[in-house]
Structure formats: structure tokens, C-alpha cells
């Protein structure tokens, strides 16, 4: 009975392509917490800035939580402005993780759907110890 309940609760879970360790990073019970792989220790809260391409680099402001699909060498200058990094892809040795550790900012990678579920201006908390990314404040959209 317990296993059936667990299966029902996680039926719609979207898992990352690669799972590190023995435990799958299942979504939290609430809709406002994302789970990934913690790769740079620390905690930080700030406004999310979704950046999908180099053409959007100029939108990043100092202290933003950088939410990205991936990173390579071209993305490195953004880490100097960011307070934390959330990446949809990556692992312990990914570019996002290594550069975040060099800059001393928290990073959580393999966060499936981060660019889709988060939006600019949401105040998010990034926990580089547990791998949780939690929405703390949802700004109103114009016209709401």
C-alpha cells in the first residue's frame, strides 16, 4: 500500500536525464520548490534572471540568480555578477559547477524545467547544500 501511494505521488514527476547517486531528485511536494544536484556550496536568495542565449547576457544584473539551460566558456563573465546559479543541465564537473565554485557562489545543476518553471523577477532561494531551489516571492504580472 505504501509503495502504491509513493507511485501515485510521483507519477507525473519529470526526472533529469542523468541521476547522480542512489536517490532520484524527485520534485518537492509543493509547486514552488525545484530539486537538482548541489555542486557549489552556499545559500543565496535573490531575483531570478532566466538567460537562454548569449543575446540575453546584458539583462543580468549584479546579485541575480542566474537561471540557465547550460553554460560554456562564453557564459563565464555572467558568474561574476550572479549571486547563485541554477542550471537545467550539468554535473559536479560541468562548466557551471566549476566556475561557480571558483567564484564562491552556490550552484544547483540538473534542475529539470528551471527555465520553464521560473520567471524573471521571482525571488528564489538557492541551497547549494541540499540542491533545493525555492520560490520565496512571486511578483505580480502586469494586468494580474
Coordinates of N, CA, C and O in Angstrom, one line a residue, residues 13-140:
X13 N 6.2 13.1 -12.1 CA 7.5 13.7 -11.9 C 8.3 13.7 -13.1 O 8.3 12.7 -13.9
X14 N 9.0 14.8 -13.4 CA 9.9 14.9 -14.5 C 11.3 14.8 -14.0 O 11.7 15.7 -13.2
X15 N 12.0 13.8 -14.4 CA 13.3 13.5 -13.8 C 14.4 14.0 -14.8 O 14.1 14.1 -16.0
X16 N 15.5 14.3 -14.3 CA 16.6 14.8 -15.2 C 17.1 13.6 -16.0 O 16.8 12.4 -15.7
X17 N 17.8 13.9 -17.1 CA 18.3 12.9 -18.0 C 19.3 11.9 -17.3 O 19.4 10.8 -17.6
X18 N 20.1 12.5 -16.4 CA 21.1 11.7 -15.7 C 20.9 11.9 -14.2 O 20.7 13.0 -13.7
X19 N 20.9 10.8 -13.4 CA 20.7 10.9 -12.0 C 22.0 10.4 -11.3 O 22.5 9.4 -11.6
X20 N 22.5 11.3 -10.5 CA 23.7 11.0 -9.7 C 23.4 10.4 -8.4 O 22.6 11.0 -7.7
X21 N 24.0 9.4 -8.0 CA 23.8 8.8 -6.7 C 22.7 7.7 -6.7 O 22.2 7.3 -7.8
X22 N 22.2 7.3 -5.6 CA 21.3 6.2 -5.4 C 19.8 6.8 -5.3 O 18.9 6.0 -5.4
X23 N 19.7 8.1 -5.1 CA 18.3 8.6 -4.9 C 18.0 9.6 -6.0 O 18.7 10.5 -6.2
X24 N 16.9 9.4 -6.6 CA 16.4 10.3 -7.7 C 16.0 11.6 -7.1 O 15.3 11.6 -6.1
X25 N 16.4 12.8 -7.7 CA 15.9 14.1 -7.2 C 14.5 14.3 -7.6 O 14.2 15.0 -8.5
X26 N 13.6 13.8 -6.8 CA 12.1 14.0 -7.1 C 11.7 15.4 -6.7 O 12.2 16.0 -5.8
X27 N 10.7 15.9 -7.4 CA 10.2 17.2 -7.1 C 9.7 17.3 -5.7 O 9.2 16.3 -5.2
X28 N 9.8 18.4 -5.1 CA 9.2 18.6 -3.7 C 7.7 18.5 -3.8 O 7.1 18.7 -4.9
X29 N 7.1 18.4 -2.7 CA 5.6 18.2 -2.7 C 4.9 19.5 -3.1 O 3.8 19.4 -3.7
X30 N 5.5 20.7 -2.9 CA 4.9 21.9 -3.4 C 5.4 22.3 -4.8 O 6.4 21.8 -5.2
X31 N 4.6 23.1 -5.4 CA 4.9 23.5 -6.8 C 6.0 24.6 -6.8 O 6.4 25.0 -7.9
X32 N 6.4 25.1 -5.7 CA 7.3 26.2 -5.7 C 8.7 25.8 -5.3 O 9.6 26.7 -5.0
X33 N 9.0 24.5 -5.3 CA 10.4 24.1 -5.0 C 10.9 23.2 -6.1 O 10.2 22.2 -6.5
X34 N 12.1 23.4 -6.6 CA 12.7 22.6 -7.6 C 13.9 21.9 -7.0 O 14.5 22.4 -6.0
X35 N 14.2 20.7 -7.5 CA 15.3 19.9 -6.9 C 16.3 19.6 -8.0 O 15.9 19.2 -9.1
X36 N 17.6 19.7 -7.6 CA 18.6 19.3 -8.5 C 19.8 18.8 -7.8 O 19.7 18.3 -6.6
X37 N 21.0 18.8 -8.4 CA 22.2 18.3 -7.8 C 23.0 19.5 -7.3 O 23.4 20.4 -8.1
X38 N 23.3 19.6 -6.0 CA 24.1 20.7 -5.4 C 25.6 20.5 -5.8 O 26.1 19.4 -5.6
X39 N 26.2 21.5 -6.4 CA 27.6 21.3 -6.8 C 28.5 22.4 -6.4 O 29.7 22.3 -6.5
X40 N 28.0 23.5 -5.8 CA 28.8 24.6 -5.2 C 28.1 25.0 -3.9 O 26.9 25.4 -4.0
X41 N 28.7 24.8 -2.8 CA 28.1 25.1 -1.5 C 27.8 26.5 -1.3 O 28.4 27.4 -1.8
X42 N 26.8 26.7 -0.4 CA 26.4 28.0 0.0 C 24.9 28.2 -0.2 O 24.2 27.3 -0.8
X43 N 24.4 29.3 0.3 CA 22.9 29.6 0.2 C 22.8 31.1 -0.2 O 23.6 31.9 0.2
X44 N 21.8 31.3 -1.1 CA 21.6 32.7 -1.5 C 20.2 32.9 -1.9 O 19.6 31.9 -2.5
X45 N 19.7 34.1 -1.8 CA 18.3 34.4 -2.2 C 18.4 35.7 -3.0 O 19.1 36.7 -2.6
X46 N 17.7 35.8 -4.1 CA 17.7 36.9 -4.9 C 16.8 36.8 -6.1 O 16.2 35.7 -6.3
X47 N 16.7 37.8 -7.0 CA 15.8 37.7 -8.1 C 16.3 36.8 -9.2 O 17.5 36.8 -9.5
X48 N 15.4 36.0 -9.7 CA 15.8 35.1 -10.8 C 15.9 35.8 -12.1 O 15.2 36.8 -12.4
X49 N 16.9 35.5 -12.9 CA 17.1 36.0 -14.2 C 17.3 34.9 -15.2 O 18.3 34.2 -15.1
X50 N 16.3 34.6 -16.0 CA 16.4 33.5 -17.0 C 17.1 34.0 -18.2 O 16.7 35.0 -18.8
X51 N 18.2 33.3 -18.5 CA 19.0 33.6 -19.7 C 19.2 32.4 -20.5 O 19.8 31.4 -20.0
X52 N 18.7 32.4 -21.7 CA 18.7 31.2 -22.6 C 19.8 31.3 -23.7 O 20.1 30.3 -24.3
X53 N 20.3 32.5 -24.0 CA 21.2 32.6 -25.1 C 22.1 33.8 -24.8 O 21.8 34.7 -24.1
X54 N 23.3 33.8 -25.5 CA 24.2 35.0 -25.3 C 23.6 36.3 -25.6 O 24.0 37.3 -25.1
X55 N 22.6 36.4 -26.5 CA 22.0 37.7 -26.8 C 21.3 38.3 -25.6 O 21.0 39.5 -25.6
X56 N 21.1 37.5 -24.6 CA 20.4 38.0 -23.4 C 21.3 38.3 -22.2 O 20.8 38.6 -21.1
X57 N 22.6 38.2 -22.4 CA 23.6 38.4 -21.3 C 23.4 39.8 -20.7 O 23.6 39.9 -19.5
X58 N 23.1 40.8 -21.5 CA 23.1 42.2 -20.9 C 21.9 42.4 -19.9 O 21.9 43.4 -19.2
X59 N 21.0 41.4 -19.8 CA 19.9 41.5 -18.9 C 20.3 41.2 -17.5 O 19.5 41.5 -16.5
X60 N 21.4 40.5 -17.3 CA 21.8 40.1 -15.9 C 22.3 41.3 -15.1 O 23.2 42.0 -15.6
X61 N 21.8 41.4 -13.9 CA 22.1 42.5 -13.0 C 22.9 41.9 -11.8 O 22.7 40.7 -11.5
X62 N 23.8 42.7 -11.2 CA 24.5 42.2 -10.0 C 23.6 41.6 -9.0 O 22.6 42.3 -8.6
X63 N 23.9 40.4 -8.5 CA 23.1 39.8 -7.5 C 21.9 38.9 -8.0 O 21.3 38.3 -7.2
X64 N 21.7 38.9 -9.3 CA 20.7 38.0 -9.8 C 21.0 36.5 -9.6 O 22.2 36.2 -9.5
X65 N 20.0 35.7 -9.5 CA 20.2 34.3 -9.5 C 20.1 33.9 -11.0 O 19.1 34.0 -11.6
X66 N 21.2 33.4 -11.5 CA 21.3 33.1 -12.9 C 20.7 31.8 -13.2 O 21.1 30.7 -12.6
X67 N 19.6 31.7 -14.0 CA 18.9 30.5 -14.3 C 19.1 30.2 -15.8 O 18.7 31.0 -16.7
X68 N 19.8 29.1 -16.1 CA 20.3 28.9 -17.5 C 20.1 27.4 -17.9 O 20.0 26.6 -17.1
X69 N 20.0 27.2 -19.2 CA 19.9 25.8 -19.7 C 21.2 25.1 -19.6 O 21.2 23.8 -19.4
X70 N 22.3 25.7 -19.8 CA 23.6 25.2 -19.7 C 24.6 26.3 -19.7 O 24.2 27.5 -19.8
X71 N 25.9 26.0 -19.6 CA 26.9 27.0 -19.7 C 28.2 26.5 -20.4 O 28.5 25.3 -20.3
X72 N 28.9 27.4 -21.1 CA 30.2 27.0 -21.6 C 31.1 28.2 -21.4 O 30.7 29.1 -20.7
X73 N 32.2 28.3 -22.0 CA 33.2 29.3 -21.7 C 32.6 30.7 -21.9 O 32.9 31.6 -21.2
X74 N 31.8 30.9 -22.9 CA 31.3 32.2 -23.3 C 30.4 32.7 -22.1 O 30.2 34.0 -22.0
X75 N 29.8 31.9 -21.3 CA 28.9 32.3 -20.2 C 29.7 32.7 -19.0 O 29.1 33.3 -18.0
X76 N 31.0 32.5 -18.9 CA 31.8 32.7 -17.7 C 31.6 34.1 -17.1 O 31.5 34.3 -15.9
X77 N 31.6 35.2 -17.9 CA 31.5 36.6 -17.3 C 30.2 36.8 -16.5 O 30.2 37.6 -15.6
X78 N 29.2 36.1 -16.8 CA 27.9 36.2 -16.1 C 28.1 35.8 -14.6 O 27.4 36.3 -13.7
X79 N 28.9 34.9 -14.3 CA 29.1 34.3 -13.0 C 29.7 35.4 -12.1 O 29.5 35.3 -10.8
X80 N 30.4 36.4 -12.6 CA 31.0 37.4 -11.8 C 29.9 38.4 -11.2 O 30.1 39.0 -10.2
X81 N 28.7 38.4 -11.9 CA 27.6 39.3 -11.5 C 26.6 38.5 -10.6 O 26.0 39.1 -9.8
X82 N 26.5 37.2 -10.9 CA 25.5 36.4 -10.2 C 25.7 36.1 -8.8 O 26.8 36.0 -8.3
X83 N 24.6 36.0 -8.0 CA 24.7 35.6 -6.6 C 24.6 34.1 -6.4 O 25.1 33.6 -5.4
X84 N 24.0 33.4 -7.4 CA 23.9 32.0 -7.4 C 23.6 31.5 -8.9 O 23.2 32.4 -9.7
X85 N 23.7 30.2 -9.1 CA 23.5 29.7 -10.4 C 22.6 28.5 -10.3 O 22.8 27.6 -9.5
X86 N 21.6 28.4 -11.2 CA 20.7 27.3 -11.3 C 20.7 26.9 -12.8 O 20.4 27.7 -13.7
X87 N 21.1 25.6 -13.1 CA 21.3 25.2 -14.5 C 20.4 23.9 -14.7 O 20.4 23.0 -13.8
X88 N 19.8 23.9 -15.9 CA 19.0 22.7 -16.2 C 19.9 21.5 -16.5 O 19.4 20.4 -16.5
X89 N 21.1 21.7 -16.9 CA 22.0 20.6 -17.2 C 23.2 20.7 -16.4 O 23.5 21.7 -15.7
X90 N 24.0 19.6 -16.4 CA 25.3 19.7 -15.7 C 25.5 18.7 -14.6 O 24.5 18.0 -14.2
X91 N 26.7 18.6 -14.1 CA 27.0 17.7 -13.0 C 28.1 18.3 -12.2 O 28.4 19.5 -12.4
X92 N 28.8 17.5 -11.4 CA 29.8 18.0 -10.5 C 31.0 18.7 -11.2 O 31.5 19.6 -10.8
X93 N 31.3 18.1 -12.4 CA 32.4 18.7 -13.2 C 32.0 19.5 -14.4 O 32.8 19.7 -15.3
X94 N 30.7 19.9 -14.4 CA 30.3 20.7 -15.5 C 30.9 22.2 -15.4 O 31.3 22.6 -14.3
X95 N 30.8 22.9 -16.5 CA 31.4 24.2 -16.5 C 30.7 25.1 -15.5 O 31.3 25.9 -14.7
X96 N 29.3 25.0 -15.4 CA 28.6 25.8 -14.4 C 29.1 25.5 -13.0 O 29.3 26.5 -12.2
X97 N 29.3 24.3 -12.7 CA 29.7 23.9 -11.3 C 31.1 24.4 -11.0 O 31.3 25.0 -9.9
X98 N 32.0 24.2 -11.9 CA 33.4 24.6 -11.7 C 33.5 26.1 -11.5 O 34.2 26.6 -10.6
X99 N 32.9 26.8 -12.4 CA 33.0 28.3 -12.4 C 32.3 28.8 -11.1 O 32.8 29.8 -10.5
X100 N 31.2 28.3 -10.8 CA 30.5 28.7 -9.6 C 31.4 28.5 -8.3 O 31.5 29.4 -7.5
X101 N 32.1 27.4 -8.3 CA 33.0 27.2 -7.1 C 34.1 28.1 -7.1 O 34.5 28.7 -6.1
X102 N 34.6 28.5 -8.3 CA 35.7 29.4 -8.4 C 35.3 30.8 -7.9 O 36.1 31.5 -7.3
X103 N 34.1 31.2 -8.2 CA 33.6 32.5 -7.8 C 33.0 32.5 -6.4 O 32.6 33.5 -5.9
X104 N 32.9 31.3 -5.8 CA 32.4 31.2 -4.5 C 30.9 31.4 -4.3 O 30.4 31.9 -3.3
X105 N 30.1 31.1 -5.4 CA 28.7 31.2 -5.3 C 28.0 29.9 -5.4 O 28.5 28.9 -6.0
X106 N 26.8 29.8 -4.8 CA 26.1 28.5 -4.8 C 25.7 28.1 -6.2 O 25.3 29.0 -7.0
X107 N 25.6 26.8 -6.4 CA 25.1 26.3 -7.7 C 24.4 25.0 -7.5 O 24.7 24.1 -6.7
X108 N 23.2 24.9 -8.2 CA 22.4 23.7 -8.3 C 22.2 23.4 -9.8 O 21.8 24.3 -10.5
X109 N 22.6 22.2 -10.2 CA 22.5 21.8 -11.6 C 21.6 20.6 -11.8 O 21.1 20.1 -10.8
X110 N 21.3 20.3 -13.0 CA 20.4 19.2 -13.4 C 19.0 19.5 -12.8 O 18.3 18.6 -12.2
X111 N 18.6 20.8 -12.8 CA 17.3 21.2 -12.4 C 16.3 21.2 -13.5 O 16.2 22.2 -14.3
X112 N 15.7 20.1 -13.8 CA 14.8 19.9 -14.9 C 13.7 21.0 -14.9 O 13.0 21.2 -13.9
X113 N 13.5 21.7 -16.0 CA 12.4 22.6 -16.2 C 12.6 24.0 -15.5 O 11.7 24.8 -15.4
X114 N 13.8 24.3 -15.0 CA 14.1 25.5 -14.3 C 13.8 26.8 -15.2 O 13.1 27.7 -14.7
X115 N 14.2 26.8 -16.4 CA 14.0 27.9 -17.3 C 12.5 28.1 -17.7 O 12.0 29.1 -18.0
X116 N 11.7 27.0 -17.6 CA 10.3 27.0 -17.9 C 9.5 27.3 -16.7 O 8.5 28.1 -16.8
X117 N 9.8 26.8 -15.5 CA 9.0 27.0 -14.3 C 9.3 28.3 -13.6 O 8.4 28.8 -12.9
X118 N 10.5 28.8 -13.7 CA 10.8 30.0 -13.0 C 10.7 31.2 -14.0 O 10.7 30.9 -15.2
X119 N 10.5 32.4 -13.5 CA 10.4 33.5 -14.4 C 11.2 34.7 -13.8 O 11.4 34.8 -12.6
X120 N 11.5 35.6 -14.7 CA 12.3 36.8 -14.3 C 11.6 37.5 -13.1 O 10.4 37.7 -13.1
X121 N 12.4 37.9 -12.1 CA 11.9 38.7 -11.0 C 11.5 37.9 -9.8 O 11.3 38.4 -8.7
X122 N 11.2 36.6 -10.0 CA 10.8 35.8 -8.8 C 12.0 35.8 -7.9 O 13.1 35.6 -8.3
X123 N 11.7 36.0 -6.6 CA 12.8 35.9 -5.6 C 12.9 34.4 -5.2 O 11.9 33.8 -4.8
X124 N 14.1 33.8 -5.5 CA 14.3 32.4 -5.3 C 15.4 32.2 -4.3 O 16.4 33.1 -4.2
X125 N 15.4 31.2 -3.6 CA 16.4 30.8 -2.6 C 17.1 29.6 -3.2 O 16.5 28.6 -3.5
X126 N 18.4 29.6 -3.3 CA 19.2 28.5 -3.8 C 20.0 27.9 -2.7 O 20.8 28.7 -2.0
X127 N 19.9 26.7 -2.5 CA 20.6 26.0 -1.4 C 21.6 25.0 -2.0 O 21.2 23.9 -2.5
X128 N 22.9 25.4 -2.1 CA 23.9 24.6 -2.6 C 24.4 23.5 -1.8 O 25.3 22.8 -2.1
X129 N 23.7 23.3 -0.6 CA 24.0 22.1 0.2 C 23.0 21.0 -0.1 O 23.3 19.8 -0.2
X130 N 21.7 21.3 -0.2 CA 20.6 20.3 -0.4 C 20.2 20.1 -1.8 O 19.6 19.1 -2.2
X131 N 20.5 21.1 -2.7 CA 20.0 21.1 -4.1 C 18.6 21.6 -4.3 O 18.1 21.4 -5.4
X132 N 18.1 22.3 -3.3 CA 16.7 22.8 -3.5 C 16.8 24.3 -4.0 O 17.6 25.1 -3.5
X133 N 15.9 24.6 -4.9 CA 15.7 26.0 -5.3 C 14.2 26.3 -5.0 O 13.3 25.7 -5.6
X134 N 14.0 27.2 -4.1 CA 12.6 27.5 -3.7 C 12.2 28.9 -4.0 O 13.0 29.9 -3.9
X135 N 11.0 29.1 -4.5 CA 10.5 30.4 -4.8 C 10.0 31.0 -3.5 O 9.2 30.4 -2.8
X136 N 10.5 32.2 -3.2 CA 10.1 32.9 -2.0 C 9.1 34.0 -2.2 O 8.3 34.3 -1.3
X137 N 9.1 34.6 -3.4 CA 8.2 35.6 -3.7 C 7.9 35.6 -5.2 O 8.8 35.5 -6.0
X138 N 6.6 35.7 -5.6 CA 6.2 35.7 -7.0 C 5.7 37.1 -7.3 O 4.6 37.5 -6.8
X139 N 6.4 37.9 -8.1 CA 5.9 39.2 -8.4 C 4.7 39.1 -9.3 O 4.5 38.2 -10.1
X140 N 3.8 40.1 -9.2 CA 2.6 40.1 -10.0 C 3.0 40.5 -11.4 O 3.9 41.3 -11.7

